[in-house]
XYZ file of C-alpha atoms in Angstrom:
594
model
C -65.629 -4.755 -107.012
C -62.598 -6.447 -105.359
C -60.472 -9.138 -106.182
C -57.586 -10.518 -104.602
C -53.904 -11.526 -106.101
C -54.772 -15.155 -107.293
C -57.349 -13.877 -109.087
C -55.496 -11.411 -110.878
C -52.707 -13.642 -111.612
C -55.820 -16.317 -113.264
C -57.100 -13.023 -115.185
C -56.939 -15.104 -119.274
C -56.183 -13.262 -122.223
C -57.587 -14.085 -125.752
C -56.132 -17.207 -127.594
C -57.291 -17.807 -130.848
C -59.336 -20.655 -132.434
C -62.718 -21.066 -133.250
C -65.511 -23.411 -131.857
C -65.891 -26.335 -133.375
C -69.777 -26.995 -133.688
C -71.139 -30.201 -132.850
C -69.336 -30.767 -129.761
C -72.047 -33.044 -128.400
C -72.324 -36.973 -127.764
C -72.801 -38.566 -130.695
C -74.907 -42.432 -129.590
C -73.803 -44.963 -131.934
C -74.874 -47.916 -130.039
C -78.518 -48.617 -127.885
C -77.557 -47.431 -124.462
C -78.103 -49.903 -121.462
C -78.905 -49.640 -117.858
C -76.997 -46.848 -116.425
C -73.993 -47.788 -114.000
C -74.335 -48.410 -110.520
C -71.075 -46.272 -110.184
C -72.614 -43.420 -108.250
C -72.303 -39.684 -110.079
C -69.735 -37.412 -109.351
C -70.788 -33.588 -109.128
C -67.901 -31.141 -110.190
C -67.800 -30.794 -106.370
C -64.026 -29.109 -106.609
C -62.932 -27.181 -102.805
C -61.664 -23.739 -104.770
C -61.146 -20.458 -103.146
C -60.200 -17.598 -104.582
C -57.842 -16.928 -102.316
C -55.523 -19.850 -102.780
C -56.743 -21.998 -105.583
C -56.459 -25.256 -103.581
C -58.731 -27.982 -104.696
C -59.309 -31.443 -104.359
C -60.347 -33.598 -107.172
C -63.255 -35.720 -107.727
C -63.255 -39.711 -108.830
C -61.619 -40.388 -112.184
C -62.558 -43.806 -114.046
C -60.073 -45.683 -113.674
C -59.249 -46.806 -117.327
C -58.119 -43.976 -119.772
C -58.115 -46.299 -122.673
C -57.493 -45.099 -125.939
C -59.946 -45.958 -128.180
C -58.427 -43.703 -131.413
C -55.843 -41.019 -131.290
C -56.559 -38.492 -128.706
C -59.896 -40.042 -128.449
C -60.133 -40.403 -124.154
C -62.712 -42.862 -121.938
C -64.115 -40.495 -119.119
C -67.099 -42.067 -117.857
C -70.083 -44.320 -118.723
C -72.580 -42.703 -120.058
C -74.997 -43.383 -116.683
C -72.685 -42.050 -114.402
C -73.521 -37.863 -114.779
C -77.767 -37.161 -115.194
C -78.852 -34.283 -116.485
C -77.749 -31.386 -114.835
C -74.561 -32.943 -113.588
C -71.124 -31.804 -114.548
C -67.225 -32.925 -113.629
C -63.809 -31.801 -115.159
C -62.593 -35.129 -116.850
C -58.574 -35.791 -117.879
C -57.933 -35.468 -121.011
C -54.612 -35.252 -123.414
C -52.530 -34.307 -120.433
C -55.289 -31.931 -119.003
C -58.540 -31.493 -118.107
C -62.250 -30.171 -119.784
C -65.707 -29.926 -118.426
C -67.730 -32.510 -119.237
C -71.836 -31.473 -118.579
C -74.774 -33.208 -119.256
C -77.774 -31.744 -120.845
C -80.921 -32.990 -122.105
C -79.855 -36.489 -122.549
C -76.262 -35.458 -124.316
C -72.956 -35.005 -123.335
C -71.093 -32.122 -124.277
C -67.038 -30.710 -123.402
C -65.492 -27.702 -123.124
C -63.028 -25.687 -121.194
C -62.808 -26.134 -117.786
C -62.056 -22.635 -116.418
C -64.223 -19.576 -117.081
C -62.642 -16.953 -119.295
C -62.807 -13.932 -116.954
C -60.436 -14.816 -113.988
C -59.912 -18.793 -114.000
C -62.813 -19.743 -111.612
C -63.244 -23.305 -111.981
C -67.091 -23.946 -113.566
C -67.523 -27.156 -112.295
C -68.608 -25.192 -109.379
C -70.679 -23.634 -110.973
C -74.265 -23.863 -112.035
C -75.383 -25.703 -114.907
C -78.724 -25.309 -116.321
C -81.005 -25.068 -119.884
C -77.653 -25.686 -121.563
C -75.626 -23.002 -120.046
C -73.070 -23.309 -117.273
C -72.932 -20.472 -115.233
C -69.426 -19.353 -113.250
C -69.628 -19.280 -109.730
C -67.660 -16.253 -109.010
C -68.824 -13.696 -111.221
C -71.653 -14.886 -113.093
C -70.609 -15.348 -116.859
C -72.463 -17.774 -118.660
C -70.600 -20.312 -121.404
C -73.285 -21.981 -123.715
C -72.289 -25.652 -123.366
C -72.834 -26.629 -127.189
C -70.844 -23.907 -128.764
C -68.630 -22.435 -126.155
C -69.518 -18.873 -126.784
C -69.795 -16.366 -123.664
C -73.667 -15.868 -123.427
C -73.672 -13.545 -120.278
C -70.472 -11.786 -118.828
C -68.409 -10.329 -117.673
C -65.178 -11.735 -119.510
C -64.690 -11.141 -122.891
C -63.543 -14.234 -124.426
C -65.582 -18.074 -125.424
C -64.690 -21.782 -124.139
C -63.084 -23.980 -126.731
C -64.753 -27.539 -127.765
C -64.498 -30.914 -127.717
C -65.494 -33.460 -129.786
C -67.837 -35.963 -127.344
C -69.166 -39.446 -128.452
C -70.716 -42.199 -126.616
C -69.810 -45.868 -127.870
C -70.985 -48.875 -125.689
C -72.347 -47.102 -123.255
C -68.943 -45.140 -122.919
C -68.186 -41.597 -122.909
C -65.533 -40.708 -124.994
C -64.011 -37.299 -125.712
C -61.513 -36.165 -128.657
C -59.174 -33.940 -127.551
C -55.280 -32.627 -128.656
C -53.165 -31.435 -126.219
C -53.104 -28.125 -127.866
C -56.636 -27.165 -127.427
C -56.601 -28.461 -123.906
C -54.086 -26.345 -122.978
C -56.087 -23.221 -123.936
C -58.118 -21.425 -121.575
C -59.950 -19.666 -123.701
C -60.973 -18.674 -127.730
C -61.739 -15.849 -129.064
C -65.154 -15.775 -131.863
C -63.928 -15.325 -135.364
C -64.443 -11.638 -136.702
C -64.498 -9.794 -140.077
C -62.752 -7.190 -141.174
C -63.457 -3.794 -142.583
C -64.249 -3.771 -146.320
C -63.854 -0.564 -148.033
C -66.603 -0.489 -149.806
C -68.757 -0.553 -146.582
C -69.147 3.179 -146.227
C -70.682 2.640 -142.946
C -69.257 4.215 -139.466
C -70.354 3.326 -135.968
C -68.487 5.280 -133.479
C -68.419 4.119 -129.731
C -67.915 6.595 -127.513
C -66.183 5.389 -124.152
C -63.531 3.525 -122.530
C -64.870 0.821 -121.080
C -66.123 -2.810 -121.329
C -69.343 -1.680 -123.071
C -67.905 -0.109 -126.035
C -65.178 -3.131 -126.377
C -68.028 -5.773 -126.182
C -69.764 -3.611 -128.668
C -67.143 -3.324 -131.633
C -65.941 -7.140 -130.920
C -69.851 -8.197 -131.333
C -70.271 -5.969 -134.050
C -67.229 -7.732 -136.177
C -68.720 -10.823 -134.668
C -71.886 -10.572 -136.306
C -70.118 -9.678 -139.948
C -70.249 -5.852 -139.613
C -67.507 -4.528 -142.126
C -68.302 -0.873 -141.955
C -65.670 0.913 -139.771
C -65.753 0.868 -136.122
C -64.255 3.279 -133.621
C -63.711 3.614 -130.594
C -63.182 7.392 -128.873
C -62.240 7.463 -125.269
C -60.629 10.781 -123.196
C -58.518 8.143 -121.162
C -54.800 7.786 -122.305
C -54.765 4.014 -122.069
C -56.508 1.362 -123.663
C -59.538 0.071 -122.218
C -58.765 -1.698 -119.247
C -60.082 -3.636 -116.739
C -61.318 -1.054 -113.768
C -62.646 -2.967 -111.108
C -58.758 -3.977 -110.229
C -58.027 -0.306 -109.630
C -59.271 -0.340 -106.121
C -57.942 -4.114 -104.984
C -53.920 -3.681 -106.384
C -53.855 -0.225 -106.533
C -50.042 -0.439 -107.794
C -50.806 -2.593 -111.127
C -49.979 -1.078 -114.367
C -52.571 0.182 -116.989
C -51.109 -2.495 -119.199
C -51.180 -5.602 -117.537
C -54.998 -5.028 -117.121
C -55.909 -3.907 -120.548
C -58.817 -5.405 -122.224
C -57.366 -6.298 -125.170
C -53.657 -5.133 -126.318
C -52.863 -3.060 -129.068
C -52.418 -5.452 -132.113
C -55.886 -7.229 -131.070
C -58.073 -3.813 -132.041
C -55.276 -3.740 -135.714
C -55.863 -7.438 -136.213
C -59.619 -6.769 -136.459
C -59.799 -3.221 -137.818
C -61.189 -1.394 -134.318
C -60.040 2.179 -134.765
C -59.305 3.587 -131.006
C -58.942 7.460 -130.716
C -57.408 7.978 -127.155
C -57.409 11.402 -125.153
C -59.992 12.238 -127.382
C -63.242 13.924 -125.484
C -66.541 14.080 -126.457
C -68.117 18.029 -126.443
C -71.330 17.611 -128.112
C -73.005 14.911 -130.612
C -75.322 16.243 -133.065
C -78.242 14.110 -133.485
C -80.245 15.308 -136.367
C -76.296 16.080 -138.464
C -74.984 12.501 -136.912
C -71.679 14.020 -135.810
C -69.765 13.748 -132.536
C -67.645 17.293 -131.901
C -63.972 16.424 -130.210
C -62.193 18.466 -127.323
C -59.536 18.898 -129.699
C -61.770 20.853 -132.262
C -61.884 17.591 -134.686
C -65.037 15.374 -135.255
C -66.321 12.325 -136.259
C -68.933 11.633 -138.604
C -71.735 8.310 -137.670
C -73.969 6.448 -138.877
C -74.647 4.527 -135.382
C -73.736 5.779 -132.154
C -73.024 4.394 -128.740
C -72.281 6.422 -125.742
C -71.044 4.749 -122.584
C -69.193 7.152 -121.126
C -69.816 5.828 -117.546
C -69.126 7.830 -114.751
C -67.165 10.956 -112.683
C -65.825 10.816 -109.003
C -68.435 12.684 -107.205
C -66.951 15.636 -105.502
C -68.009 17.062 -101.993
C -68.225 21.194 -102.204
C -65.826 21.314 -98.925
C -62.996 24.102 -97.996
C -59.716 22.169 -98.699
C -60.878 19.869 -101.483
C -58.055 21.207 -103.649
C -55.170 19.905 -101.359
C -52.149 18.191 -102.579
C -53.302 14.167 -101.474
C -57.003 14.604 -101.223
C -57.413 12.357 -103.986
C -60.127 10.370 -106.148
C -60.008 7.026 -107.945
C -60.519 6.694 -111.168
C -57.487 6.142 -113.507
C -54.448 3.482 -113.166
C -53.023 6.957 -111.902
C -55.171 7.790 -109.683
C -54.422 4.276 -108.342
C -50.639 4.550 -108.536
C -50.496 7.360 -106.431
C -52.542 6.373 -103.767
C -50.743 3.422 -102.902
C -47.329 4.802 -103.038
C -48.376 8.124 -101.280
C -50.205 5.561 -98.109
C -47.032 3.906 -97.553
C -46.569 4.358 -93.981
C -49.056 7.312 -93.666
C -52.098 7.995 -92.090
C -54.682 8.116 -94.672
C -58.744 9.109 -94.100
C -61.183 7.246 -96.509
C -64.234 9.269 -97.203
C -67.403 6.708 -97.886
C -67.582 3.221 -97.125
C -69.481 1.386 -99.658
C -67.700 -0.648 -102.403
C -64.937 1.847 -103.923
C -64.212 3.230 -100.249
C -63.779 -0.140 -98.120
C -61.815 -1.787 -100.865
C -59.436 0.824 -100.704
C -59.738 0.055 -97.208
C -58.948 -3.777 -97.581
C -56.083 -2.627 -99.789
C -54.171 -0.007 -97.811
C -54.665 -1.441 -94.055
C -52.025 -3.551 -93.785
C -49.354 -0.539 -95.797
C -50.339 2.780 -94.248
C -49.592 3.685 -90.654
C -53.359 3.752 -90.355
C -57.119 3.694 -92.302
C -59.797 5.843 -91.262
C -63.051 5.605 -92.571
C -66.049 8.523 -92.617
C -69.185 8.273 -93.825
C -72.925 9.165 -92.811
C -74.347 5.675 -92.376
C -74.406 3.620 -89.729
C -72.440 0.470 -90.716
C -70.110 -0.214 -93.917
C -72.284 -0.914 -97.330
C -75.653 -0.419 -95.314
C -77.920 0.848 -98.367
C -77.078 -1.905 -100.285
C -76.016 -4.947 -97.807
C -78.025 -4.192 -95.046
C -77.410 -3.436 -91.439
C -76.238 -7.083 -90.348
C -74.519 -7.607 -93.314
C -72.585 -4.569 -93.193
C -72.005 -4.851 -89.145
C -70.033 -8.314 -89.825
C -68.133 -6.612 -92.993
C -67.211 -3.473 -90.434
C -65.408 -6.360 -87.852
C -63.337 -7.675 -90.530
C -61.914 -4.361 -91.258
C -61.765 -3.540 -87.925
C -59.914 -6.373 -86.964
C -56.962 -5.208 -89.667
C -57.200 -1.847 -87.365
C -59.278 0.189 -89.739
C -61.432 3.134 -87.277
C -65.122 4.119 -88.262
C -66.574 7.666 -87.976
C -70.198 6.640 -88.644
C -73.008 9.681 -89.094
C -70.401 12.340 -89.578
C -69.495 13.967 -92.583
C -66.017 15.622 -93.335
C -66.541 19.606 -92.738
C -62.994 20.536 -94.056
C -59.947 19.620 -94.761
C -56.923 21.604 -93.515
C -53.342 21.846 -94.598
C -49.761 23.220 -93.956
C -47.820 24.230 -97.402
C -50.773 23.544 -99.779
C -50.958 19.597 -98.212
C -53.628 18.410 -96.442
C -52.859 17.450 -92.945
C -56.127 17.282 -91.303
C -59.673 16.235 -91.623
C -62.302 17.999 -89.552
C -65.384 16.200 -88.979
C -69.114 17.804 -88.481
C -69.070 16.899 -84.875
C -65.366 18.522 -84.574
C -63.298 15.783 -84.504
C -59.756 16.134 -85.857
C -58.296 13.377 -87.781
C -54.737 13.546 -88.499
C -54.150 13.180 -92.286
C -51.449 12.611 -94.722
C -53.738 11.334 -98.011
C -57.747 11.595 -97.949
C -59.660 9.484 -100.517
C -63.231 10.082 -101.766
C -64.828 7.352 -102.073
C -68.383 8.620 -102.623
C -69.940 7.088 -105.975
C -69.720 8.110 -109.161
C -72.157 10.907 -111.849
C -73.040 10.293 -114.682
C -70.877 11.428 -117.282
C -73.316 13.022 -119.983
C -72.914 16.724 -119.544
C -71.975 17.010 -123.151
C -75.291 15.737 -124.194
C -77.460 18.763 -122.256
C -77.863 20.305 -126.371
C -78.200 16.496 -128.606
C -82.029 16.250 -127.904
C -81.834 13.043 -126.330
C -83.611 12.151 -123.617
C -82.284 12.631 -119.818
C -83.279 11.942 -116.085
C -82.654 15.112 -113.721
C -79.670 13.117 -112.475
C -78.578 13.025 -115.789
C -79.104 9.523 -116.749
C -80.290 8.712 -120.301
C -82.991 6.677 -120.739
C -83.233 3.846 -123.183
C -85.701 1.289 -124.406
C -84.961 -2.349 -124.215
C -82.402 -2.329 -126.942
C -80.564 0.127 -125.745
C -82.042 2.695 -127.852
C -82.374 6.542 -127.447
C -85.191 8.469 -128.293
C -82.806 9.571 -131.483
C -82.995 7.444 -133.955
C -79.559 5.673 -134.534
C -78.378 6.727 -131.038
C -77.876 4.178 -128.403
C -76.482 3.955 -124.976
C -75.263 1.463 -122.459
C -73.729 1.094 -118.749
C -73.632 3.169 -115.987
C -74.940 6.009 -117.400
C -78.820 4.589 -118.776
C -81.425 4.067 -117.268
C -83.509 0.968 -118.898
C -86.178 -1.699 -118.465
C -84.548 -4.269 -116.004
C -87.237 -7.288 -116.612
C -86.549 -8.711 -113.059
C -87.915 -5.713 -111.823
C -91.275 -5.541 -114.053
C -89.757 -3.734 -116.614
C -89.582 -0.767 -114.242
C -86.522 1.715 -115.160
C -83.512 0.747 -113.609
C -79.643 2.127 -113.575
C -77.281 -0.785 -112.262
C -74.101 0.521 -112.869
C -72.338 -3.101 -112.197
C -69.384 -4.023 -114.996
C -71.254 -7.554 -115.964
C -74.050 -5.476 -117.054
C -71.887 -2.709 -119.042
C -70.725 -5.798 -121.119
C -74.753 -7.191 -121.547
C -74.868 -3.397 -122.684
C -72.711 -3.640 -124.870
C -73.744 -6.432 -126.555
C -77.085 -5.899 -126.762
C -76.728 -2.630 -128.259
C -74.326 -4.067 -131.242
C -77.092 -6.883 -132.243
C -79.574 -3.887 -132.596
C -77.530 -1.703 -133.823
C -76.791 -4.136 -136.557
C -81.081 -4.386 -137.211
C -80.933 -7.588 -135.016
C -83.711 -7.120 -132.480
C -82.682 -7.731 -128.743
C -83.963 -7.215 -125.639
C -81.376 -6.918 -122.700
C -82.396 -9.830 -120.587
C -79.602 -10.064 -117.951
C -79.631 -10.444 -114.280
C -77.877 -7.652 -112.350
C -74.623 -9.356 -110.159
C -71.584 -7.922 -108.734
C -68.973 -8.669 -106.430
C -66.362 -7.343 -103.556
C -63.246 -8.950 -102.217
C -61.894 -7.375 -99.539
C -59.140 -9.356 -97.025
C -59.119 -12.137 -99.642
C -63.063 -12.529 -98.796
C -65.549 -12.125 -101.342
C -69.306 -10.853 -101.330
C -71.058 -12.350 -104.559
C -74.584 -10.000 -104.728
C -77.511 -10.459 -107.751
C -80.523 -9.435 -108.370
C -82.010 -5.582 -107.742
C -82.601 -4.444 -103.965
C -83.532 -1.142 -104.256
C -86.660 -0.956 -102.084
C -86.166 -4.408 -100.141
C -88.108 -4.742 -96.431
C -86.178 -7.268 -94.647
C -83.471 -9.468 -95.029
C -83.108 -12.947 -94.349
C -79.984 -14.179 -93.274
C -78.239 -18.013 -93.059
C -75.119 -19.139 -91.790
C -72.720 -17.187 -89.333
C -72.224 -13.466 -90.065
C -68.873 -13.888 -87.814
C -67.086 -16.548 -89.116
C -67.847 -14.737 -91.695
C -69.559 -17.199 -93.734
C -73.432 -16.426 -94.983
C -75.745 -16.086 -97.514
C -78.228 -13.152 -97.007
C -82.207 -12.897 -98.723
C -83.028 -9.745 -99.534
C -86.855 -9.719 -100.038
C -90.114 -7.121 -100.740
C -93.038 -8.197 -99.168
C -93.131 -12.497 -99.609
C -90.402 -12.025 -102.603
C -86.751 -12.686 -102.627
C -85.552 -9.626 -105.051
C -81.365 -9.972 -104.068
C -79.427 -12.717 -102.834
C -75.784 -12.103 -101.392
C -73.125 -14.104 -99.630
C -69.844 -14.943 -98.320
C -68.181 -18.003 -98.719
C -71.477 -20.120 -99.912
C -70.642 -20.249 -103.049
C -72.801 -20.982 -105.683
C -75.618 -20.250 -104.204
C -75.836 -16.424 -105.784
C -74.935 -17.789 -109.360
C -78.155 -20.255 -108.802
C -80.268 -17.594 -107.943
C -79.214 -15.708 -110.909
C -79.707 -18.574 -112.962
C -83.383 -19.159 -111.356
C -84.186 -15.183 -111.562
C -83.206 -15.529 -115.795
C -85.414 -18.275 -116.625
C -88.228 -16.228 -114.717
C -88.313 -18.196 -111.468
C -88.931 -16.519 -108.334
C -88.020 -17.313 -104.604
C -90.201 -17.096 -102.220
C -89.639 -15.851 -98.614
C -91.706 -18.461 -97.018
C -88.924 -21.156 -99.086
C -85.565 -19.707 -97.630
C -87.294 -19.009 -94.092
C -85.848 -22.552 -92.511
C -83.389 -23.869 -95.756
C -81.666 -21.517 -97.801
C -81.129 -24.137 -100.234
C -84.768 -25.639 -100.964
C -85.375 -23.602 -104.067
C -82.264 -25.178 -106.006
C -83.872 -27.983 -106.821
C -86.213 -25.961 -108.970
C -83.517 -25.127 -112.104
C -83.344 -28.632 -113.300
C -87.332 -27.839 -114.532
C -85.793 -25.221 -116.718
């Protein structure tokens, strides 16, 4: 998953500050006939790639009825549904309308800045239209991910037929809030270890404290950094481990979230509720989560151990890709997500990008044949070459450095760096002795909560396999980073003895040339797709459907129409193939029944 430089540079960090409850429209007068002033949809132009935008009709008067207390709109002018960003204090908040009330809150979501007013508002959640996290429009809090952080609130009240919110210039200036969390207590004996890196186990211990869990929490992870945020890895392969860390340092102190670092996992005893380190140490539990995600999949090829035949998966791994490309001829080995973003990243540094794979078209399990056709032009017009159905036979070298790749039909390709870009294993080879449940691939399998078949042993991300309810419960692995944080979420609630079913919608995205591909739902097994719009421009949103039923939706530049169809799939709607054949649009209208 790919994002380009204005999104990183939008990426928020926590701010402190609570919600403040009751953030809705409190009616002290009977309201009359709505105004004839027509509505005005948070209808912002935003890319990604620039952050340009044009802004919609303000009223007019900004009288102040009380300090900091700001006229927005009359109370006909938004119906349910409806949403705009409204100035307030000397900036701006969201102001939605829900059920007959009027509620505010930040205007930007928490993950990387997109602006929600383009997104999708619906059953009292608004829904980004980027990346699919979901802000609960009463409270604030961060309902559905990714992102880690909640909105802040404003006080809303309707007077004569006049909307009115109560904002300070301090709270309007903060993008986001982060939930208030306990502490440890010592006399909580209690210890739930998370075991992993990654978003899952971070959502997990900031839930857990969340919730009121004062036990201890820790967090054990073989990397040497703090969690950070992986996706960027492939799209600014230069950026430091620290400027995309989860969380810093004094965040995990401040709430008493114990991190063990270059600390490996050997073995977990079940039955003796212990977790064995590399280092000969262990750690006792009285919960466990394992998300150890995955491992670069290797290829069992003569020359694999050159010097710059390389994998990505650390902020080193990353580091030393891009500066070793510089100028270089450099072979990419797969060309689905991971592979082609690299792709995107290095074309326009290295003297050229090659790209090998046994497919027939960039991303074609997943995206399709015509989808991945008009995704091959745009790399190939930034002078990236396809090898399709060939595989690399060997890589050769002078001085222990690759300087060759040597295809299955016998093509040569000069080389200076090779990247393997071929998916990911799971990472649960320690667990082949703790009892718990496995698929032959090595994926553990898990209930609805996230549980194991061992009791007090849970699991989450990339590396289950679990009941995806969009897909009639059947067992699913999506190994997308918005669902490693519903993981993670999830399994703190139960963990805690609060019963929860995951119930999230799978979505993930790619930005590659400053483009992005928004995907959700689960396509595995789809029989056609159904395409809108122009695949060259490119600008498109593609059906992905099984028999009469859409299962996936992706697209380029049509925004929000994935983040609806999540939105629709959650509430247990369904598209229909017969509904998108002539308008891809007709089923919106549906999530306003919701």
């Amino acid at each position: 998953m790919h994002l380009n430089l204005t999104d990183i540079q939008q990426l928020t960090r926590g701010n402190s500050g609570d919600s403040t409850w009751g953030a809705k429209a409190s009616t002290v007068t009977t309201p009359t006939a709505p105004s004839s002033q027509a509505p005005t949809r948070g209808t912002y132009l935003v890319t990604e790639e620039n952050g340009s935008r044009s802004s919609p009709q303000q009223p007019k008067s900004q009288t102040k009825m009380a300090a900091n207390d700001v006229f927005v709109c009359n109370q006909g002018d938004l119906k349910d549904g409806e949403m705009r960003e409204v100035e307030v204090a000397g900036g701006k908040v969201l102001l939605t309308r829900d059920k007959g009330e009027y509620y505010a809150v930040g205007p930007k979501c928490t993950h990387y800045g997109a602006p929600l007013a383009n997104g999708v508002l619906c059953n009292g959640r608004v829904r980004c239209p980027w990346h699919g996290a979901c802000f609960n429009v009463k409270t604030g809090d961060i309902e559905d991910f990714p992102g880690l952080n909640s909105l802040p609130t404003f006080e809303v009240s309707v007077r004569d037929s006049k909307v009115y919110v109560k904002a300070d210039a301090e709270t309007v200036k903060k993008a986001s809030r982060v939930k208030s969390m306990v502490k440890h207590v010592a006399d909580n004996k209690q210890t739930f270890v998370l075991v992993g890196g990654g978003p899952a186990t971070v959502e997990c211990a900031e839930t857990l404290r969340q919730e009121g869990f004062t036990g201890k929490v820790v967090i054990v992870t073989r990397e040497k950094h703090l969690p950070y945020d992986r996706p960027k890895l492939s799209k600014a392969m230069d950026i430091k481990p620290e400027a995309i860390a989860l969380r810093d340092a004094d965040f995990y102190k401040s709430h008493d979230i114990e991190i063990q670092m270059e600390k490996e996992v050997v073995s977990v005893d079940s039955s003796g509720k212990s977790v064995k380190l590399s280092d000969g140490g262990s750690v006792q539990f009285d919960k466990l989560l394992i998300a150890t995600g995955g491992k670069p999949r290797t290829l069992p090829i003569p020359g694999l151990d050159l010097q710059n035949v390389c994998q990505l998966r650390t902020p080193g791994d990353a580091n030393y890709i891009a500066s070793a490309a510089q100028g270089k001829k450099v072979v990419i080995i797969g060309s689905s997500f991971i592979g082609m973003e690299v792709a995107s990243c290095l074309a326009e540094k290295a003297e050229s990008v090659s790209v090998v794979d046994l497919i027939k078209v960039p991303f074609q399990l997943t995206l399709g044949d015509k989808v991945g056709a008009a995704l091959q032009k745009m790399h190939e017009d930034k002078g990236v070459k396809f090898y399709f159905e060939r595989s690399v036979k060997e890589f050769v070298g002078e001085d222990g450095k690759v300087t060759e790749a040597i295809l299955s039909d016998g093509t040569k390709l000069e080389a200076d760096l090779c990247v393997l870009g071929i998916g990911v294993v799971p990472a649960t080879d320690f667990l082949k002795d703790s009892g718990i449940t496995m698929t032959t691939r090595g994926f553990i399998t898990v209930d609805k909560s996230l549980q194991t078949n061992m009791a007090d042993i849970y699991a989450a991300g990339d590396i289950v396999e679990f009941p995806l309810f969009t897909a009639g419960d059947q067992q699913a692995n999506i190994q997308h980073w918005q669902m490693a944080h519903q993981h993670g979420h999830t399994a703190a609630l139960n963990m805690l003895g609060k019963t929860t079913e995951v119930h999230s919608v799978p979505f993930f995205w790619t930005v590659q040339y400053g483009k992005s591909v928004r995907y959700t739902g689960y396509g595995p097994g789809y029989d056609d797709v159904v395409v809108h719009g122009d695949l060259e421009a490119p600008k498109f949103v593609a059906f992905y459907t099984k028999g009469e039923t859409v299962v996936a939706v992706a697209s380029l530049a049509f925004d929000p129409i994935v983040s609806q169809a999540a939105q629709l799939m959650l509430n247990g709607g369904t598209i229909t193939k017969e509904e998108i054949k002539d308008d891809p649009k007709s089923w919106t209208s549906r999530l306003q029944k919701f």
